[in-house]
PDB file of C-alpha atoms in Angstrom:
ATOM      1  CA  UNK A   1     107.017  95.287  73.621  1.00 43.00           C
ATOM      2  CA  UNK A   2     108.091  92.164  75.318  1.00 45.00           C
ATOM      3  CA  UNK A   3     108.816  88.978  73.700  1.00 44.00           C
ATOM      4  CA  UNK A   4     110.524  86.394  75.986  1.00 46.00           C
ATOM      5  CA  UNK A   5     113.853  84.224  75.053  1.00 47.00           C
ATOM      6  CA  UNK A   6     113.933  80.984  75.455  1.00 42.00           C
ATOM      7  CA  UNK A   7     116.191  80.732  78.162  1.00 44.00           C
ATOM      8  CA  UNK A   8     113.986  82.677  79.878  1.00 46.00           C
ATOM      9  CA  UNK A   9     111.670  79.698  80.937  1.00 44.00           C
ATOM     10  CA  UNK A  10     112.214  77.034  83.473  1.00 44.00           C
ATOM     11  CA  UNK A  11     114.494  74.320  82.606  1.00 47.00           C
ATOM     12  CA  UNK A  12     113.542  71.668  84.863  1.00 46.00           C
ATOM     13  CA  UNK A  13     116.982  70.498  85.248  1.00 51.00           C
ATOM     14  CA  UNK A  14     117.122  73.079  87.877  1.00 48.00           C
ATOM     15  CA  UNK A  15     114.748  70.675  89.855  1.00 57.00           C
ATOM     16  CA  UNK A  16     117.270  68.401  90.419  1.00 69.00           C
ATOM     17  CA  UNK A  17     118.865  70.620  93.750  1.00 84.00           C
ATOM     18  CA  UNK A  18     117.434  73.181  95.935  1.00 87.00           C
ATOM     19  CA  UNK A  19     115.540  74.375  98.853  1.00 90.00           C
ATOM     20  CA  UNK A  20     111.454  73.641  98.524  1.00 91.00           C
ATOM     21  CA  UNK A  21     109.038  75.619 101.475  1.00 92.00           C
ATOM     22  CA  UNK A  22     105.938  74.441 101.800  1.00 92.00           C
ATOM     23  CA  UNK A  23     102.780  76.910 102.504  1.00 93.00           C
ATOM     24  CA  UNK A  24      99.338  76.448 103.513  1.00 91.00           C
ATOM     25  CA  UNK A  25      97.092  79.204 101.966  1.00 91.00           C
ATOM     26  CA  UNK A  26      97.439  81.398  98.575  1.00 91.00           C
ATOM     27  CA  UNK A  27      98.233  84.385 101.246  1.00 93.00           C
ATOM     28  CA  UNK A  28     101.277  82.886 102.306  1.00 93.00           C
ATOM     29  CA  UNK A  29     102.871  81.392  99.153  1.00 93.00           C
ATOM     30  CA  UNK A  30     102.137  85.682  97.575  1.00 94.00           C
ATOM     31  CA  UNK A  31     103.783  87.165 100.938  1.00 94.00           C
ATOM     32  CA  UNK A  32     106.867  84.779 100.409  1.00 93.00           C
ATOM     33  CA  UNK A  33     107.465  85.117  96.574  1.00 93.00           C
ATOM     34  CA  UNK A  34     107.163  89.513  97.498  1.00 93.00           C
ATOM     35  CA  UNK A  35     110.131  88.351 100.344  1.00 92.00           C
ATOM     36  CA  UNK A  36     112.037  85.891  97.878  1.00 91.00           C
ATOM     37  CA  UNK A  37     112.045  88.708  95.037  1.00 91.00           C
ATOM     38  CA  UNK A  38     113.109  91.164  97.945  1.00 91.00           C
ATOM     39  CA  UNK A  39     116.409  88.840  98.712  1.00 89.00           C
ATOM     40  CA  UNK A  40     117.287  88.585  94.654  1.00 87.00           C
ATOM     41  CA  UNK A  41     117.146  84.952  94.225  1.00 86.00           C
ATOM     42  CA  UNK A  42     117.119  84.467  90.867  1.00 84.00           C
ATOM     43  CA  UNK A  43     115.204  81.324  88.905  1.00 85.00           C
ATOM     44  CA  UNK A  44     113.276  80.837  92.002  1.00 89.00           C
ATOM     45  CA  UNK A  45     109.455  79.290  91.123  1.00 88.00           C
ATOM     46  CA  UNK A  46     106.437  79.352  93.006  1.00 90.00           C
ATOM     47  CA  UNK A  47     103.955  75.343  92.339  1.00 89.00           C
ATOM     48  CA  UNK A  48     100.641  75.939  92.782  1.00 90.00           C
ATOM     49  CA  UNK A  49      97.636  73.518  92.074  1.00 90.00           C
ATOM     50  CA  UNK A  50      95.334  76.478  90.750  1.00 90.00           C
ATOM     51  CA  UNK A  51      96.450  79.675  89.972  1.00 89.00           C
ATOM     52  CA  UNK A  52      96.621  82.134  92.158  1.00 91.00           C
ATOM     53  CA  UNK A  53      95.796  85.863  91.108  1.00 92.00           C
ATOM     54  CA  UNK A  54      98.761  88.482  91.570  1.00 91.00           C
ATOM     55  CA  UNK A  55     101.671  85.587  92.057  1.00 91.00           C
ATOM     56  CA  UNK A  56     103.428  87.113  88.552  1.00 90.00           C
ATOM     57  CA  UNK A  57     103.276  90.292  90.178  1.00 90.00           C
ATOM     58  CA  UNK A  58     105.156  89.251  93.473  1.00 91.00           C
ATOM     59  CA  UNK A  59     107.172  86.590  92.063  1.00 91.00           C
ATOM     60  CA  UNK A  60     108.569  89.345  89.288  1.00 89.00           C
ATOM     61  CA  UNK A  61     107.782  87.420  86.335  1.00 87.00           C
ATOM     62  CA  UNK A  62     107.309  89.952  83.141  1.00 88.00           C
ATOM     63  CA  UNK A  63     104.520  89.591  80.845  1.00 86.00           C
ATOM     64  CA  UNK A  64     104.166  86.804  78.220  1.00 86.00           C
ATOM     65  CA  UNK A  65     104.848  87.364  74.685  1.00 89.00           C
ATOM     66  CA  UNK A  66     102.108  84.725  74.325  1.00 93.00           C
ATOM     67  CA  UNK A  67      99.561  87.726  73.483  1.00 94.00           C
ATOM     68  CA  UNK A  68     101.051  88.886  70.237  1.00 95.00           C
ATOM     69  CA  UNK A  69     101.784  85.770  68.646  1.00 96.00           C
ATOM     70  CA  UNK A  70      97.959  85.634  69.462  1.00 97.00           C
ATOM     71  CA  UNK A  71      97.322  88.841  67.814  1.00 97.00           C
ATOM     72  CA  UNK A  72      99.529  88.201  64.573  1.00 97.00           C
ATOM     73  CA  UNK A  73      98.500  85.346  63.826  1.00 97.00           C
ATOM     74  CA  UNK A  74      94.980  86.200  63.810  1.00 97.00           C
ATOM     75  CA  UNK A  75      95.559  89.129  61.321  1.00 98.00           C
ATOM     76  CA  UNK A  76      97.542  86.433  59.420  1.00 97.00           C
ATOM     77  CA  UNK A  77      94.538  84.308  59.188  1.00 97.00           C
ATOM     78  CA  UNK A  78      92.139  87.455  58.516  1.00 96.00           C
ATOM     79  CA  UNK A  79      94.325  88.282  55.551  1.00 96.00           C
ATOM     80  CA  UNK A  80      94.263  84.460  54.216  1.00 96.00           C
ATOM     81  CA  UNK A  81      90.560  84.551  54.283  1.00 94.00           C
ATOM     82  CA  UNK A  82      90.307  87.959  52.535  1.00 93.00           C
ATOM     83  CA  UNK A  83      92.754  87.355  49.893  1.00 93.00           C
ATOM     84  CA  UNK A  84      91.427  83.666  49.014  1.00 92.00           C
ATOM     85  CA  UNK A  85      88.319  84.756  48.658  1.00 90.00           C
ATOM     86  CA  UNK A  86      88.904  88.239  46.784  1.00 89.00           C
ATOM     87  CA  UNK A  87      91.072  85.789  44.333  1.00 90.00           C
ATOM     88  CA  UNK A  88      88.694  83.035  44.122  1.00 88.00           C
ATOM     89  CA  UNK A  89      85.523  85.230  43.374  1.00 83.00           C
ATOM     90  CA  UNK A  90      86.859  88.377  41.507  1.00 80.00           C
ATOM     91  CA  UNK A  91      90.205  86.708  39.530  1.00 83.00           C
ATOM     92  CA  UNK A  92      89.704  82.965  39.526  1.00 81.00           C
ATOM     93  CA  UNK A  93      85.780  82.484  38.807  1.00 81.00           C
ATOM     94  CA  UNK A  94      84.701  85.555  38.131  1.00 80.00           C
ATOM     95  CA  UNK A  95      80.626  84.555  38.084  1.00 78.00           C
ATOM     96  CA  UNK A  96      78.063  87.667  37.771  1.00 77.00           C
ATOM     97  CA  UNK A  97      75.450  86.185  39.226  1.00 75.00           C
ATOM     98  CA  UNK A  98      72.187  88.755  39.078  1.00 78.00           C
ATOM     99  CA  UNK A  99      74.541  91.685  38.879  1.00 77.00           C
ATOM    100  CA  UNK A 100      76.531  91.017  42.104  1.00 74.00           C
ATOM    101  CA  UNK A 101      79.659  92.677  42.837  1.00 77.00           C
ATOM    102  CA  UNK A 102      82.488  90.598  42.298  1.00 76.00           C
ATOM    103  CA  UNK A 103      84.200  91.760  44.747  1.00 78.00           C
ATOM    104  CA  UNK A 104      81.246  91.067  47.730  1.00 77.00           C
ATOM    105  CA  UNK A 105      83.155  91.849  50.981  1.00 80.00           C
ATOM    106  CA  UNK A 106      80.037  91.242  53.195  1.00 84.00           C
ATOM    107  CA  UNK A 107      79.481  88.033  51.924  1.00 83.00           C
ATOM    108  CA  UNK A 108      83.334  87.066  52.839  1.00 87.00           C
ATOM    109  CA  UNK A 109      82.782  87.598  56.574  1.00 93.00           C
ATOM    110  CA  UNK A 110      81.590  84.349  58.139  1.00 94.00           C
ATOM    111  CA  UNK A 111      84.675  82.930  56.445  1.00 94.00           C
ATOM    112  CA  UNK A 112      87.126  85.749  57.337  1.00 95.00           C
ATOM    113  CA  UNK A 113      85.829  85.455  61.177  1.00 96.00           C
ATOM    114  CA  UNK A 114      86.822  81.430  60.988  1.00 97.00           C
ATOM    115  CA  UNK A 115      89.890  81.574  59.609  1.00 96.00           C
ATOM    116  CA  UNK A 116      91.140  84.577  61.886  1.00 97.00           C
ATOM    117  CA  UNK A 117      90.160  82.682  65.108  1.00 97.00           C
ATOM    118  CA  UNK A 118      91.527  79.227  63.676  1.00 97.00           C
ATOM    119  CA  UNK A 119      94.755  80.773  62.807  1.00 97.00           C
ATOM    120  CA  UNK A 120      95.008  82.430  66.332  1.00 97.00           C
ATOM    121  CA  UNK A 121      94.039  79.532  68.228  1.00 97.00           C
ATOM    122  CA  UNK A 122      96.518  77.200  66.315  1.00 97.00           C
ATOM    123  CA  UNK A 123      99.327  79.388  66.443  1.00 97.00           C
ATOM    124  CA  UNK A 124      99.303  80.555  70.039  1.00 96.00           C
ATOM    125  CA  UNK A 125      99.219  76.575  71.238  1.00 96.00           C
ATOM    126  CA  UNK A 126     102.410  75.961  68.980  1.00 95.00           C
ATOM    127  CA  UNK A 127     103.921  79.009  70.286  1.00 94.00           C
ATOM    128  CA  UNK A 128     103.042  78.146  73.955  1.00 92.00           C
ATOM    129  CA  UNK A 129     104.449  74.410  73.239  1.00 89.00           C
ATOM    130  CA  UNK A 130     107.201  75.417  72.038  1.00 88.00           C
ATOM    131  CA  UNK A 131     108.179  78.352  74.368  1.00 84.00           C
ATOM    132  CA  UNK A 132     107.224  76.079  77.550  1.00 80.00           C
ATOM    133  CA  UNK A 133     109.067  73.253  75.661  1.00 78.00           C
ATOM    134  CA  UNK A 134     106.771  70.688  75.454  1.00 80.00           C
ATOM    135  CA  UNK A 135     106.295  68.016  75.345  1.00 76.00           C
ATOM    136  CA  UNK A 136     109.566  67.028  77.724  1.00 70.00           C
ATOM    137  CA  UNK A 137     110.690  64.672  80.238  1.00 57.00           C
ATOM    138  CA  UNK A 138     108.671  64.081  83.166  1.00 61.00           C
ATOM    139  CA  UNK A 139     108.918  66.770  86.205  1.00 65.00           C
ATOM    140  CA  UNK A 140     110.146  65.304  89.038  1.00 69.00           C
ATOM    141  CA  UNK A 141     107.573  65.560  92.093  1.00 75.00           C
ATOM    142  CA  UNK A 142     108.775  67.249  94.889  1.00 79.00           C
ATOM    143  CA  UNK A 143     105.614  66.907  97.109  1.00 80.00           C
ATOM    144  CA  UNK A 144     102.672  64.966  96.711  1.00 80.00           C
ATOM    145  CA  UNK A 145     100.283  67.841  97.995  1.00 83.00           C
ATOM    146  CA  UNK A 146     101.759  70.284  95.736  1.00 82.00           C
ATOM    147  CA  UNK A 147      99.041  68.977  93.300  1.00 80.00           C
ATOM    148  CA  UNK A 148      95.694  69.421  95.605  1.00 85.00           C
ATOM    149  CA  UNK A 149      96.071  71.422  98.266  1.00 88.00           C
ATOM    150  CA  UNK A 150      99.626  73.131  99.508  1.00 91.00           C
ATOM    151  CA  UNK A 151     101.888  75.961  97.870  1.00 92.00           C
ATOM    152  CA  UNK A 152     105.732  75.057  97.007  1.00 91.00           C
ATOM    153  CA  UNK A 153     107.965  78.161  96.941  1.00 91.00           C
ATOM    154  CA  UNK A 154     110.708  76.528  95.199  1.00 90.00           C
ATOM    155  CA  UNK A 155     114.771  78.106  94.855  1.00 89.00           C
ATOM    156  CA  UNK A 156     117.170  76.039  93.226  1.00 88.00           C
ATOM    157  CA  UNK A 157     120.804  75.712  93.782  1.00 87.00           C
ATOM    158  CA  UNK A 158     121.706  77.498  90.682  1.00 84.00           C
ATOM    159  CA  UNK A 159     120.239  80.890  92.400  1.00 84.00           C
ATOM    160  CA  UNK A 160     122.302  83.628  92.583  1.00 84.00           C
ATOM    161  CA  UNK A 161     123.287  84.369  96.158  1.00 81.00           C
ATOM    162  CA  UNK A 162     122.157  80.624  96.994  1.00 86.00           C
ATOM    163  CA  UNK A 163     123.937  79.257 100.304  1.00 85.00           C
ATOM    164  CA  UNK A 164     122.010  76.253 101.158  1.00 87.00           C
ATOM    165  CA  UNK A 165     121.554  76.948 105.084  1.00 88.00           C
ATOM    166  CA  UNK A 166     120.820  80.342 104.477  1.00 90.00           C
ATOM    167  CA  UNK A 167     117.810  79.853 102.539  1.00 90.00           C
ATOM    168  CA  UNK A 168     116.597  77.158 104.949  1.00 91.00           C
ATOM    169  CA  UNK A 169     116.457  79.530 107.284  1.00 91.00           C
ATOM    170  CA  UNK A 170     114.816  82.259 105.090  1.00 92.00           C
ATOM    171  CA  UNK A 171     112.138  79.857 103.796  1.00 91.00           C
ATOM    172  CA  UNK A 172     111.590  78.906 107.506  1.00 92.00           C
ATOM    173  CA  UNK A 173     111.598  82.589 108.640  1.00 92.00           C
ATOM    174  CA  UNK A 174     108.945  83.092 105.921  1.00 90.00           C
ATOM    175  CA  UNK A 175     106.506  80.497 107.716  1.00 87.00           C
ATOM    176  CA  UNK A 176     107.175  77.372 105.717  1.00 84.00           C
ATOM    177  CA  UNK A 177     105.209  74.539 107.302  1.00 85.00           C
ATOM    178  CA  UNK A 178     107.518  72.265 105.654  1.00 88.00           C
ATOM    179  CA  UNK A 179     111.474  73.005 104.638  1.00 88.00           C
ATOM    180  CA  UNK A 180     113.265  70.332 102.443  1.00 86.00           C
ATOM    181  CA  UNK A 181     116.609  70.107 100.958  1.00 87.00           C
ATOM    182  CA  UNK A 182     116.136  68.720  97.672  1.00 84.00           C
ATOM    183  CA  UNK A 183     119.437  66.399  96.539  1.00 81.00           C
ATOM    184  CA  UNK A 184     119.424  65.023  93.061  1.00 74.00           C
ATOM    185  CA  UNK A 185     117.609  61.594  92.680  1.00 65.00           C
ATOM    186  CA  UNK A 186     120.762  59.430  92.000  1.00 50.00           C
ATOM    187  CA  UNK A 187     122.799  60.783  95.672  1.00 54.00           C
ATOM    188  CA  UNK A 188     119.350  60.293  97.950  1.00 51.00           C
TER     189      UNK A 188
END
C-alpha cells in the first residue's frame, strides 16, 4: 500500500528557476517525460491543458493514496448510518409497529447508501485539498499556451544532476519547439 508524504507533491516554489520545453502533440510531451525519467532528473513536471493518458506512467509518478482515503471513509460513513439507525430504532425508540423487527436492516439501506457516498465524497476532496495544498498562492504562468493547446515539460533548478546548459540541450535534443530558461520574477 502506498500513501504519499507530503513532501512528495509539487511545491511551486520550485517554479521560480528552471528549464521549460515546449511540445506540440500529447506524443511528444509522453516520449520526453520516458527520456527525462531515463536521465534521473528528479522533481521534474510535465503541464498539460487536458490530461493525457499514460503521462504517470512515463513521467514515474507512483499511485495516489487518494483511493483509500476514498475507500475508508466510505466504510466510515456506512458504519455511521448503520449504527445511528440500529441505536435510534432498536435502543432509543424502540416502536413495534405491526410486529416489525426492531432491528429492520432492509429498511436502513437508502440511508446507509447516502451516508457512505457523502462521507466518501467529502473526505476524499479534503484529503485531495489538503495533500495538493490548496488553496495556495497563485502559480506563476510560464506560457500562455500551456493552458489551450501546447505541452510544458518542466525541470527545475533544484533537480538532481541539473546543469542549466545541459538540459537546454537535452530538452532541445528531445524536439522542444520552444526552450526557455526560467529566472525568478524579481532578477528578469
Amino acid at each position: 500500500m502506498y500513501l504519499p508524504k507530503l513532501e512528495q507533491f509539487h511545491k511551486y516554489k520550485e517554479m521560480d528557476e528552471g528549464v521549460l520545453g515546449i511540445f506540440d502533440t500529447p506524443e511528444a510531451i509522453m516520449h520526453a517525460a520516458e527520456k527525462t525519467k531515463e536521465k534521473e532528473y528528479t522533481g521534474f513536471d510535465c503541464i498539460l491543458p487536458y490530461p493525457v493518458h499514460g503521462i504517470d506512467e512515463a513521467m514515474g509518478t507512483p499511485r495516489s493514496g487518494l483511493p483509500w482515503v476514498t475507500f475508508f471513509a466510505g466504510i466510515f460513513g456506512c458504519t455511521i448510518g448503520i449504527s445511528f439507525q440500529y441505536l435510534t430504532h432498536a435502543h432509543d425508540w424502540p416502536l413495534n409497529i405491526s410486529g416489525k423487527a426492531l432491528n429492520a436492516w432492509f429498511a436502513y439501506v437508502p440511508i446507509i447508501f447516502e451516508l457512505t457516498v457523502f462521507a466518501a465524497g467529502i473526505y476524499t476532496v479534503a484529503a485531495l485539498c489538503f495533500l495538493s495544498g490548496i488553496p495556495k498562492a497563485t502559480r506563476r504562468i510560464l506560457h500562455p499556451d500551456l493552458t489551450s493547446h501546447k505541452f510544458g515539460l518542466w525541470i527545475p533548478k533544484s533537480a538532481k544532476g541539473y546543469n542549466e546548459s545541459d538540459v537546454v540541450s537535452f530538452v532541445k535534443s528531445l524536439g522542444g519547439s520552444e526552450v526557455t530558461v526560467v529566472k525568478p520574477e524579481n532578477q528578469k
